[in-house]
């Protein structure tokens, strides 16, 4: 099974406290690294945990609140200073391009490597990245300012041939690809060899959905549906529901209810308010509504 | 003696490494805190060392390279989130005002406390802050982009009266202030009582000079002259002099030579390049040319 994991660099909401850092995560899919959000200090967190920033070619920024992107200019500058040459793709709200330009203009920095900026769509789900192995979609959340979630989907993979069986039957190699795609083979004698008997089905494609900052809403349920792992912000405990509504955030109980409604396999909480030194009560609250819940903890990998 | 100390929050040059952070310092003068430069992560460093950001009313930014100011937006936002009400003064290059405005516009943040922005003069020394106790001047350095150093000068204080002596002589109270200012007193009998005999001279006013990023240059010598403590960047060791010239930085040996030429009492090195894990060779190099040299170390107070 190919590696598909999420590393938490920061799990704090706006005010960093208790040695918790603002939001940033690294997704490792088959040793290709993607960065989601980039709060202040992300480059230090990467170096602290021995993750080489130059292995990251794609950065996704959910929205333009400082705790989700203020580490970006510093990270881009450091990539430049350590001699990066390869292309970097940034996906985020359109004004982010202006923000970066203003910084680089006044620091008179000419970044040596190509940066490709891809504005995200605040109104509709959109396919923003596609490789042979993986797709990434952005989708609108419901926050005080335009904000997107992201969903990583592993591509459907072909079945694996039962090599020995196929060889013993003398099936010509030219038919192997068709068998893997599920097409049966009829031999010269007219006997039908069913693909389903000659192949091992591929593993079910896995998916990771990320909801950074949002008010609970049914509008994005279809975008996160059936994810193997859902990261969903849970800024407050449910006794703070009024404050959650007012600030367009979600409570731990609500995150759990969303996980259930969207039929995901596992829920990861995060974006904890500075009012919680101890996070266990948030976890306990969520688990009452969705058992398969974990706290996102900095410095830890979570399997998708 | 009133407290006059410098706390080092970050001592790294552009790329933060070895748990060293980008430039930021707190000056404590008689329990009034001033922040000089504000690299990425400054708010976390303040909280790590238990320094309440809301005790800071004046922030000085030397120049617009990211490692000297990228922590500012996050710090200002956090001050807002913890309920700051009191005025904040920011002194820095004029475009910093635009950079802050762009951030706050797109994050739709309305900072609740008054921010007063004071653009610094990149061409001439200028008095930028004055209280009864202290003055701060900015002065031009020689870097790739406009860059200022800062000098903190304690105000000249009046002499202290030898209270018992003055009382025994029966000198009227109305003359005390004049005596403290050095004016002699002539009594009704015509006898002259010399102020110098009736007062204890005030302590020599102390001063701290800060040179963030600069090529060695004689142009700013007069601005740092005679400082009790000089912080001067020393990005490289002297075998890297060509690189120092190219990047408009200073070597440890040069910083020491500058300290000697400017006749300061003590030199603090800093802004260390990522190429030096061990800083002792920089210190040893500087000490050959100016014995009273120390390394700026994060988390440590240095007396002015």
Coordinates of C-alpha atoms in Angstrom, one line a residue:
Chain A
X1 CA 0.0 0.0 0.0
X2 CA 1.4 3.4 -1.0
X3 CA 2.1 5.8 1.9
X4 CA -0.8 8.3 2.4
X5 CA -0.4 10.2 5.7
X6 CA -0.9 13.6 7.2
X7 CA 1.6 15.3 9.4
X8 CA 0.4 18.0 11.8
X9 CA 2.8 21.0 12.1
X10 CA 0.3 23.3 13.9
X11 CA -3.0 22.8 15.6
X12 CA -3.7 26.1 17.2
X13 CA -6.3 28.7 16.3
X14 CA -5.5 32.4 15.9
X15 CA -3.5 32.9 19.1
X16 CA -0.5 30.5 19.4
X17 CA -0.3 29.3 23.0
X18 CA 0.9 26.3 25.1
X19 CA 3.6 25.6 22.5
X20 CA 0.9 25.1 19.9
X21 CA 1.5 26.6 16.5
X22 CA -0.9 28.1 13.9
X23 CA -2.3 25.8 11.3
X24 CA -0.1 23.9 8.8
X25 CA -0.1 20.2 7.7
X26 CA 2.0 18.1 5.4
X27 CA 0.3 15.4 3.3
X28 CA 2.7 12.7 2.2
X29 CA 1.3 10.7 -0.8
X30 CA 3.8 8.1 -1.9
X31 CA 6.7 10.4 -0.9
X32 CA 5.3 13.4 -2.7
X33 CA 4.8 16.2 -0.1
X34 CA 2.0 18.7 -0.2
X35 CA 1.6 21.6 2.3
X36 CA -1.9 22.6 3.5
X37 CA -2.0 26.1 5.1
X38 CA 1.2 27.8 6.3
X39 CA 0.7 29.7 9.6
X40 CA 3.5 31.8 11.1
X41 CA 6.5 29.6 12.0
X42 CA 5.7 26.8 9.5
X43 CA 9.3 26.8 8.2
X44 CA 10.7 26.4 11.7
X45 CA 8.2 23.6 12.4
X46 CA 9.3 21.9 9.2
X47 CA 13.0 22.1 10.1
X48 CA 12.2 21.1 13.7
X49 CA 10.7 17.8 12.5
X50 CA 13.3 17.2 9.8
X51 CA 11.0 17.7 6.8
X52 CA 12.9 19.3 3.9
X53 CA 10.9 22.2 2.5
X54 CA 12.3 21.6 -0.9
X55 CA 10.4 18.3 -1.1
X56 CA 7.2 20.4 -1.2
X57 CA 6.1 21.3 -4.7
X58 CA 2.4 22.2 -4.0
X59 CA 1.1 24.5 -1.3
X60 CA -2.6 24.9 -0.6
X61 CA -3.9 28.0 1.4
X62 CA -7.4 27.8 2.6
X63 CA -8.0 31.5 3.4
X64 CA -6.4 34.8 4.2
X65 CA -6.6 34.9 8.0
X66 CA -3.1 35.3 9.3
X67 CA -2.9 32.1 11.2
X68 CA -3.3 30.2 8.0
X69 CA -0.8 31.9 5.7
X70 CA 1.6 34.3 7.5
X71 CA 4.4 31.8 7.3
X72 CA 4.3 31.6 3.5
X73 CA 6.6 34.6 2.6
X74 CA 9.2 33.3 5.0
X75 CA 9.0 29.8 3.7
X76 CA 9.2 30.9 0.0
X77 CA 12.2 33.1 0.9
X78 CA 14.0 30.3 2.7
X79 CA 13.4 27.9 -0.2
X80 CA 15.1 30.6 -2.4
X81 CA 18.0 31.0 0.0
X82 CA 18.7 27.2 0.1
X83 CA 18.9 27.2 -3.7
X84 CA 15.6 25.8 -4.8
X85 CA 15.4 25.6 -8.6
X86 CA 12.2 23.6 -9.2
X87 CA 8.7 24.8 -9.8
X88 CA 6.4 25.6 -6.9
X89 CA 2.6 25.7 -7.2
X90 CA 0.6 27.7 -4.8
X91 CA -3.2 27.4 -4.7
X92 CA -5.1 30.0 -2.7
X93 CA -7.5 33.0 -2.7
X94 CA -6.7 35.3 -5.6
X95 CA -5.5 38.3 -3.4
X96 CA -2.7 36.1 -2.0
X97 CA -0.8 36.8 -5.2
X98 CA -0.9 40.5 -4.5
X99 CA 0.1 40.0 -0.9
X100 CA 3.2 38.0 -2.0
X101 CA 4.0 40.6 -4.7
X102 CA 3.9 43.4 -2.2
X103 CA 6.3 41.6 0.1
X104 CA 8.8 40.7 -2.6
X105 CA 8.6 44.2 -4.1
X106 CA 9.7 46.0 -0.9
X107 CA 12.3 43.4 0.1
X108 CA 13.6 43.6 -3.5
X109 CA 13.6 39.8 -3.6
X110 CA 13.7 38.1 -6.9
X111 CA 12.8 34.5 -6.2
X112 CA 15.0 32.3 -8.4
X113 CA 12.6 29.4 -8.9
X114 CA 9.3 29.6 -10.8
X115 CA 6.2 30.1 -8.7
X116 CA 2.9 29.3 -10.3
X117 CA -0.1 30.8 -8.6
X118 CA -3.5 29.2 -9.0
X119 CA -6.4 31.2 -7.6
X120 CA -9.0 29.0 -5.9
X121 CA -12.7 29.3 -6.5
X122 CA -14.6 30.6 -3.5
X123 CA -18.0 29.6 -4.9
X124 CA -17.7 26.1 -6.3
X125 CA -15.9 22.9 -5.9
X126 CA -13.1 22.6 -8.4
X127 CA -10.5 20.1 -9.5
X128 CA -7.2 22.0 -8.8
X129 CA -4.5 19.3 -9.1
X130 CA -4.4 16.0 -11.0
X131 CA -1.6 13.5 -11.4
X132 CA -1.7 9.8 -12.4
X133 CA -2.0 8.9 -8.8
X134 CA -3.9 11.7 -7.0
X135 CA -6.4 14.5 -7.5
X136 CA -7.0 17.5 -5.3
X137 CA -10.2 19.4 -5.2
X138 CA -11.0 22.7 -3.4
X139 CA -14.5 23.4 -2.1
X140 CA -16.1 26.3 -0.4
X141 CA -16.5 26.4 3.4
X142 CA -18.5 28.9 5.4
X143 CA -16.3 31.4 7.1
X144 CA -16.1 35.1 7.8
X145 CA -14.0 35.6 4.6
X146 CA -13.8 33.4 1.5
X147 CA -12.4 30.0 2.6
X148 CA -11.8 26.7 0.9
X149 CA -11.4 23.1 2.1
X150 CA -9.4 20.6 0.2
X151 CA -9.9 17.0 -0.7
X152 CA -7.2 14.6 -1.7
X153 CA -8.4 11.5 -3.6
X154 CA -6.2 8.6 -4.6
X155 CA -6.8 7.6 -8.2
X156 CA -8.6 4.4 -9.0
X157 CA -5.9 1.8 -9.6
X158 CA -6.1 -1.2 -11.9
X159 CA -6.5 -4.7 -10.5
X160 CA -3.4 -6.9 -10.1
X161 CA -3.1 -9.9 -12.3
X162 CA -2.8 -13.4 -10.7
X163 CA 0.4 -13.8 -12.7
X164 CA 1.0 -17.6 -12.3
X165 CA -2.6 -18.5 -13.0
X166 CA -2.7 -16.4 -16.2
X167 CA 0.6 -17.9 -17.4
X168 CA -0.5 -21.4 -16.8
X169 CA -3.6 -20.8 -18.8
X170 CA -1.4 -19.5 -21.6
X171 CA -3.3 -16.3 -22.0
X172 CA -1.4 -14.0 -24.4
X173 CA 0.4 -11.0 -22.8
X174 CA -1.5 -8.7 -25.2
X175 CA -4.7 -9.3 -23.1
X176 CA -3.2 -8.6 -19.7
X177 CA -4.1 -4.9 -19.6
X178 CA -7.7 -5.7 -20.6
X179 CA -8.0 -8.3 -17.9
X180 CA -6.7 -5.8 -15.3
X181 CA -9.4 -3.5 -16.5
X182 CA -12.0 -6.1 -15.8
X183 CA -12.6 -7.4 -19.4
X184 CA -13.0 -11.2 -19.7
X185 CA -10.8 -13.3 -22.1
X186 CA -12.2 -15.8 -24.5
X187 CA -9.7 -18.4 -25.7
X188 CA -9.5 -19.8 -29.3
X189 CA -11.5 -22.8 -28.0
X190 CA -14.3 -20.5 -27.0
X191 CA -13.8 -20.9 -23.2
X192 CA -14.4 -17.7 -21.2
X193 CA -11.9 -16.8 -18.6
X194 CA -13.4 -14.3 -16.3
X195 CA -11.3 -11.3 -15.3
X196 CA -12.7 -11.4 -11.8
X197 CA -11.1 -14.9 -11.3
X198 CA -7.8 -13.9 -12.8
X199 CA -7.2 -10.7 -10.9
X200 CA -6.9 -9.3 -7.4
X201 CA -9.1 -6.3 -7.0
X202 CA -7.3 -3.0 -6.3
X203 CA -7.4 -1.5 -2.9
X204 CA -10.2 1.0 -2.5
X205 CA -8.9 4.5 -3.3
X206 CA -8.3 6.5 -0.1
X207 CA -9.2 10.1 0.5
X208 CA -8.3 12.9 2.9
X209 CA -10.6 15.9 3.4
X210 CA -9.5 19.1 5.1
X211 CA -11.8 21.7 6.6
X212 CA -9.7 24.5 8.0
X213 CA -12.1 27.2 9.4
X214 CA -15.8 27.0 8.9
X215 CA -19.2 27.3 10.5
X216 CA -21.0 24.0 10.5
X217 CA -22.9 23.8 7.3
X218 CA -24.6 21.2 5.1
X219 CA -23.3 22.9 1.9
X220 CA -19.9 21.1 2.0
X221 CA -21.1 17.7 3.1
X222 CA -21.0 16.2 -0.4
X223 CA -17.4 17.4 -0.8
X224 CA -16.2 15.5 2.2
X225 CA -18.5 12.5 1.9
X226 CA -17.0 9.1 2.5
X227 CA -13.5 10.4 3.2
X228 CA -11.2 7.9 4.9
X229 CA -9.9 10.7 7.1
X230 CA -11.6 14.0 7.7
X231 CA -9.7 16.9 9.4
X232 CA -12.3 19.3 10.7
X233 CA -11.7 22.3 12.8
X234 CA -13.2 22.2 16.3
X235 CA -12.2 25.5 17.8
X236 CA -14.6 25.3 20.8
X237 CA -16.4 22.9 23.0
X238 CA -20.2 22.8 22.6
X239 CA -20.9 25.0 25.6
X240 CA -19.4 27.8 23.5
X241 CA -21.8 27.2 20.6
X242 CA -22.9 30.9 20.5
X243 CA -19.3 32.0 20.2
X244 CA -18.7 29.4 17.5
X245 CA -21.6 30.8 15.5
X246 CA -20.5 34.4 16.0
X247 CA -17.0 33.7 14.8
X248 CA -17.9 31.2 12.1
X249 CA -16.3 28.3 13.8
X250 CA -17.4 24.7 14.8
X251 CA -17.6 22.9 18.1
X252 CA -16.1 19.5 18.8
X253 CA -19.6 18.0 19.0
X254 CA -20.6 19.6 15.6
X255 CA -17.4 18.3 14.0
X256 CA -18.3 14.8 15.2
X257 CA -21.9 15.2 13.9
X258 CA -20.5 16.3 10.5
X259 CA -18.2 13.3 10.4
X260 CA -21.2 11.1 11.0
X261 CA -23.4 12.8 8.4
X262 CA -20.6 12.7 5.8
X263 CA -20.0 9.0 6.6
X264 CA -16.2 9.4 6.9
X265 CA -14.1 6.7 8.5
X266 CA -12.1 8.8 10.9
X267 CA -12.1 12.3 12.3
X268 CA -9.2 14.5 13.2
X269 CA -9.9 17.5 15.4
X270 CA -7.9 20.7 15.4
X271 CA -7.7 24.5 15.4
X272 CA -8.1 24.6 19.2
X273 CA -8.9 27.8 20.9
X274 CA -6.4 29.4 23.3
X275 CA -8.9 28.8 26.0
X276 CA -8.2 25.1 26.1
X277 CA -4.9 24.1 27.7
X278 CA -6.1 20.5 28.1
X279 CA -7.7 19.1 24.9
X280 CA -9.1 15.9 26.3
X281 CA -12.5 17.4 27.0
X282 CA -12.8 18.3 23.3
X283 CA -11.9 14.8 22.3
X284 CA -14.4 13.2 24.9
X285 CA -17.2 15.5 23.6
X286 CA -16.6 14.5 20.0
X287 CA -16.3 10.8 20.8
X288 CA -19.8 10.8 22.2
X289 CA -21.1 11.6 18.7
X290 CA -18.5 9.9 16.6
X291 CA -16.3 7.3 18.2
X292 CA -13.5 7.2 15.6
X293 CA -12.1 10.6 16.5
X294 CA -8.5 11.6 17.3
X295 CA -6.9 14.9 18.4
X296 CA -4.5 16.3 15.9
X297 CA -1.2 16.6 17.8
X298 CA 1.8 18.5 16.5
X299 CA 4.7 16.4 15.4
X300 CA 2.6 13.3 14.6
X301 CA 1.7 11.4 11.4
X302 CA -1.9 10.3 10.9
X303 CA -2.7 7.5 8.4
X304 CA -5.3 8.2 5.8
Chain B
X1 CA 20.0 52.5 38.9
X2 CA 17.0 52.2 36.6
X3 CA 16.7 48.9 34.6
X4 CA 18.1 49.2 31.1
X5 CA 18.5 45.8 29.4
X6 CA 18.2 44.1 26.1
X7 CA 16.5 40.7 25.7
X8 CA 17.3 38.6 22.6
X9 CA 14.4 36.8 21.0
X10 CA 16.1 35.9 17.8
X11 CA 19.7 36.0 16.6
X12 CA 19.6 34.2 13.3
X13 CA 20.1 35.7 9.8
X14 CA 17.6 35.0 7.0
X15 CA 17.3 31.2 7.3
X16 CA 16.2 30.1 10.8
X17 CA 18.2 27.0 11.8
X18 CA 19.6 25.2 14.9
X19 CA 16.6 26.4 16.9
X20 CA 17.7 30.0 16.2
X21 CA 15.0 32.5 15.3
X22 CA 15.0 35.5 13.0
X23 CA 15.9 38.9 14.5
X24 CA 13.8 40.5 17.4
X25 CA 14.9 42.1 20.6
X26 CA 13.1 43.6 23.6
X27 CA 14.6 46.7 25.3
X28 CA 13.4 47.1 28.9
X29 CA 14.0 50.7 30.1
X30 CA 12.6 51.1 33.6
X31 CA 9.9 48.5 32.9
X32 CA 8.8 50.2 29.7
X33 CA 9.3 47.6 26.9
X34 CA 10.3 48.4 23.3
X35 CA 10.5 45.9 20.5
X36 CA 13.2 46.1 17.9
X37 CA 12.5 44.2 14.7
X38 CA 10.0 41.4 14.6
X39 CA 11.0 38.4 12.6
X40 CA 8.7 35.4 12.0
X41 CA 7.8 33.7 15.2
X42 CA 8.4 36.7 17.5
X43 CA 5.0 36.4 19.2
X44 CA 5.8 32.7 20.0
X45 CA 9.2 33.7 21.4
X46 CA 7.6 36.4 23.5
X47 CA 5.1 33.9 24.9
X48 CA 7.8 31.3 25.4
X49 CA 9.8 33.6 27.5
X50 CA 6.8 35.0 29.4
X51 CA 7.0 38.5 28.1
X52 CA 3.5 40.0 27.7
X53 CA 3.2 41.5 24.3
X54 CA 0.7 44.1 25.6
X55 CA 3.5 45.6 27.7
X56 CA 5.0 46.8 24.4
X57 CA 3.8 50.2 23.1
X58 CA 6.6 51.0 20.6
X59 CA 7.9 48.7 17.8
X60 CA 10.9 49.7 15.7
X61 CA 11.4 47.9 12.3
X62 CA 14.9 48.4 10.8
X63 CA 14.0 47.3 7.2
X64 CA 11.7 45.2 5.0
X65 CA 13.7 42.0 4.6
X66 CA 11.3 39.2 5.8
X67 CA 13.6 38.0 8.7
X68 CA 13.1 41.4 10.4
X69 CA 9.4 42.0 10.1
X70 CA 7.4 39.0 9.0
X71 CA 6.2 38.4 12.6
X72 CA 4.6 41.8 12.8
X73 CA 1.1 41.1 11.3
X74 CA 0.7 38.0 13.6
X75 CA 1.8 40.0 16.7
X76 CA -0.5 42.9 15.9
X77 CA -3.4 40.4 15.3
X78 CA -2.7 38.6 18.6
X79 CA -2.6 41.9 20.5
X80 CA -6.0 42.5 19.1
X81 CA -7.3 39.1 20.0
X82 CA -6.2 39.3 23.6
X83 CA -8.1 42.6 23.9
X84 CA -5.5 45.3 23.7
X85 CA -7.0 48.8 23.9
X86 CA -4.0 51.0 24.3
X87 CA -2.1 52.9 21.6
X88 CA 0.7 51.2 19.7
X89 CA 3.4 53.1 17.8
X90 CA 5.2 51.5 14.9
X91 CA 8.4 53.1 13.5
X92 CA 9.6 51.7 10.2
X93 CA 10.2 52.2 6.5
X94 CA 7.2 53.9 4.8
X95 CA 6.0 51.0 2.7
X96 CA 5.5 48.9 5.9
X97 CA 2.2 50.8 6.3
X98 CA 1.0 49.5 2.9
X99 CA 2.1 46.0 3.7
X100 CA 0.1 46.0 7.0
X101 CA -2.9 47.6 5.2
X102 CA -2.9 44.8 2.5
X103 CA -2.9 42.1 5.2
X104 CA -5.7 43.6 7.2
X105 CA -7.8 44.4 4.1
X106 CA -7.9 40.8 2.9
X107 CA -8.3 39.2 6.3
X108 CA -11.0 41.8 6.9
X109 CA -9.5 42.5 10.3
X110 CA -10.3 45.8 12.1
X111 CA -7.7 46.2 14.8
X112 CA -9.5 47.5 17.8
X113 CA -6.6 49.5 19.3
X114 CA -5.1 52.6 17.7
X115 CA -1.9 52.0 15.7
X116 CA 0.2 55.1 14.9
X117 CA 2.6 54.6 12.1
X118 CA 5.8 56.7 12.0
X119 CA 7.8 56.3 8.8
X120 CA 11.5 56.4 9.4
X121 CA 14.0 58.4 7.4
X122 CA 16.3 56.3 5.3
X123 CA 18.6 59.3 4.5
X124 CA 19.3 61.0 7.8
X125 CA 19.5 60.5 11.5
X126 CA 16.3 61.5 13.2
X127 CA 14.8 61.7 16.7
X128 CA 11.8 59.4 16.6
X129 CA 10.8 59.0 20.2
X130 CA 11.2 61.2 23.2
X131 CA 10.1 60.8 26.8
X132 CA 11.3 62.4 30.0
X133 CA 13.6 59.5 30.5
X134 CA 14.6 58.3 27.1
X135 CA 15.1 59.3 23.5
X136 CA 15.3 57.0 20.4
X137 CA 17.0 58.0 17.2
X138 CA 17.0 56.2 13.9
X139 CA 20.0 56.4 11.6
X140 CA 20.8 55.1 8.1
X141 CA 22.8 51.9 7.7
X142 CA 24.2 50.6 4.4
X143 CA 22.2 47.6 3.2
X144 CA 20.7 46.3 0.0
X145 CA 17.5 48.1 0.7
X146 CA 16.8 51.1 2.9
X147 CA 17.7 50.1 6.5
X148 CA 17.9 52.0 9.8
X149 CA 19.7 51.4 13.0
X150 CA 18.3 52.7 16.3
X151 CA 19.9 54.3 19.3
X152 CA 18.4 54.5 22.7
X153 CA 19.7 57.3 25.0
X154 CA 18.8 57.7 28.6
X155 CA 18.1 61.3 29.4
X156 CA 20.5 63.4 31.4
X157 CA 19.2 63.3 34.9
X158 CA 19.6 65.9 37.6
X159 CA 22.1 65.5 40.4
X160 CA 20.9 64.2 43.8
X161 CA 20.9 66.6 46.7
X162 CA 23.0 65.8 49.8
X163 CA 19.8 66.3 51.8
X164 CA 21.2 66.3 55.4
X165 CA 24.0 68.7 54.5
X166 CA 21.7 71.2 52.7
X167 CA 19.2 71.1 55.6
X168 CA 21.9 71.7 58.2
X169 CA 23.1 74.7 56.2
X170 CA 19.5 76.0 56.3
X171 CA 19.3 76.5 52.6
X172 CA 15.7 77.3 51.6
X173 CA 13.8 74.6 49.8
X174 CA 13.1 77.0 46.9
X175 CA 16.8 76.7 45.9
X176 CA 16.9 72.8 45.8
X177 CA 16.1 72.5 42.1
X178 CA 18.6 75.1 41.1
X179 CA 21.3 73.3 43.2
X180 CA 20.5 70.0 41.5
X181 CA 20.9 71.8 38.1
X182 CA 24.4 72.9 39.2
X183 CA 23.7 76.5 40.2
X184 CA 25.5 77.7 43.4
X185 CA 23.6 79.2 46.3
X186 CA 24.7 82.5 48.0
X187 CA 23.3 82.9 51.5
X188 CA 22.1 86.3 53.0
X189 CA 25.5 86.7 54.6
X190 CA 27.1 86.5 51.2
X191 CA 28.7 83.1 51.6
X192 CA 28.7 81.0 48.4
X193 CA 27.7 77.3 48.7
X194 CA 28.9 75.5 45.7
X195 CA 26.4 73.1 44.1
X196 CA 29.2 70.7 43.4
X197 CA 29.7 70.3 47.1
X198 CA 26.1 69.9 47.9
X199 CA 25.1 67.3 45.3
X200 CA 25.9 63.8 44.2
X201 CA 26.4 63.9 40.4
X202 CA 23.9 61.9 38.4
X203 CA 25.0 58.6 36.8
X204 CA 26.3 59.0 33.3
X205 CA 23.4 58.5 30.9
X206 CA 23.5 55.1 29.3
X207 CA 22.9 54.3 25.6
X208 CA 22.2 51.2 23.5
X209 CA 22.8 51.2 19.7
X210 CA 21.4 48.6 17.4
X211 CA 22.8 47.9 13.9
X212 CA 20.6 45.2 12.3
X213 CA 21.8 44.5 8.8
X214 CA 24.6 46.6 7.3
X215 CA 27.8 46.6 5.3
X216 CA 30.6 48.0 7.3
X217 CA 30.7 51.7 6.8
X218 CA 32.0 54.8 8.4
X219 CA 28.9 56.7 7.7
X220 CA 27.0 55.6 10.8
X221 CA 30.0 55.7 13.2
X222 CA 28.9 59.0 14.7
X223 CA 25.4 57.6 15.4
X224 CA 26.7 54.8 17.5
X225 CA 29.6 56.6 19.1
X226 CA 30.3 56.0 22.8
X227 CA 27.3 53.7 23.3
X228 CA 27.5 51.6 26.4
X229 CA 26.2 48.6 24.5
X230 CA 26.4 48.2 20.7
X231 CA 24.5 45.4 19.0
X232 CA 26.1 44.9 15.6
X233 CA 25.3 42.2 13.1
X234 CA 28.1 39.8 12.4
X235 CA 26.6 37.5 9.8
X236 CA 29.9 35.9 8.7
X237 CA 33.4 35.2 9.9
X238 CA 36.1 37.2 8.2
X239 CA 37.2 34.5 5.8
X240 CA 33.8 35.2 4.2
X241 CA 34.5 38.9 3.7
X242 CA 33.8 38.7 -0.1
X243 CA 30.4 37.2 0.6
X244 CA 29.8 39.8 3.3
X245 CA 30.5 42.6 0.8
X246 CA 28.3 41.1 -1.8
X247 CA 25.4 40.7 0.5
X248 CA 25.9 44.0 2.4
X249 CA 26.7 42.3 5.7
X250 CA 29.5 42.5 8.2
X251 CA 32.0 40.0 9.5
X252 CA 32.7 39.4 13.2
X253 CA 36.1 41.0 12.9
X254 CA 34.6 44.1 11.2
X255 CA 31.9 44.4 13.9
X256 CA 34.7 44.4 16.5
X257 CA 36.7 47.0 14.6
X258 CA 33.6 49.2 14.3
X259 CA 33.0 48.8 18.1
X260 CA 36.6 50.0 18.7
X261 CA 36.4 52.9 16.2
X262 CA 33.1 54.0 17.7
X263 CA 34.5 53.8 21.2
X264 CA 31.6 51.8 22.6
X265 CA 31.9 49.9 26.0
X266 CA 30.6 46.6 25.0
X267 CA 29.7 44.7 21.7
X268 CA 27.0 42.2 21.2
X269 CA 27.3 40.0 18.0
X270 CA 24.3 38.5 16.2
X271 CA 22.4 37.8 12.9
X272 CA 24.5 34.6 12.5
X273 CA 24.5 32.9 9.1
X274 CA 23.0 29.4 8.9
X275 CA 26.5 28.2 8.0
X276 CA 27.6 28.4 11.7
X277 CA 26.2 25.9 14.0
X278 CA 28.9 26.7 16.5
X279 CA 29.2 30.4 17.2
X280 CA 32.4 30.4 19.3
X281 CA 34.7 31.0 16.4
X282 CA 32.8 34.2 15.6
X283 CA 33.2 35.3 19.2
X284 CA 36.9 34.4 19.3
X285 CA 37.5 36.3 16.0
X286 CA 35.8 39.4 17.3
X287 CA 37.6 39.3 20.7
X288 CA 41.0 39.6 18.9
X289 CA 40.0 43.1 17.9
X290 CA 37.6 44.1 20.7
X291 CA 37.9 42.2 23.9
X292 CA 34.6 43.3 25.5
X293 CA 32.5 41.3 23.1
X294 CA 29.6 38.8 23.8
X295 CA 27.4 36.6 21.6
X296 CA 23.8 37.5 21.6
X297 CA 22.0 34.4 22.8
X298 CA 18.3 33.9 22.6
X299 CA 16.4 34.0 25.9
X300 CA 19.1 36.1 27.7
X301 CA 19.1 39.6 29.1
X302 CA 22.1 41.8 28.4
X303 CA 22.8 44.9 30.6
X304 CA 23.2 48.2 28.8

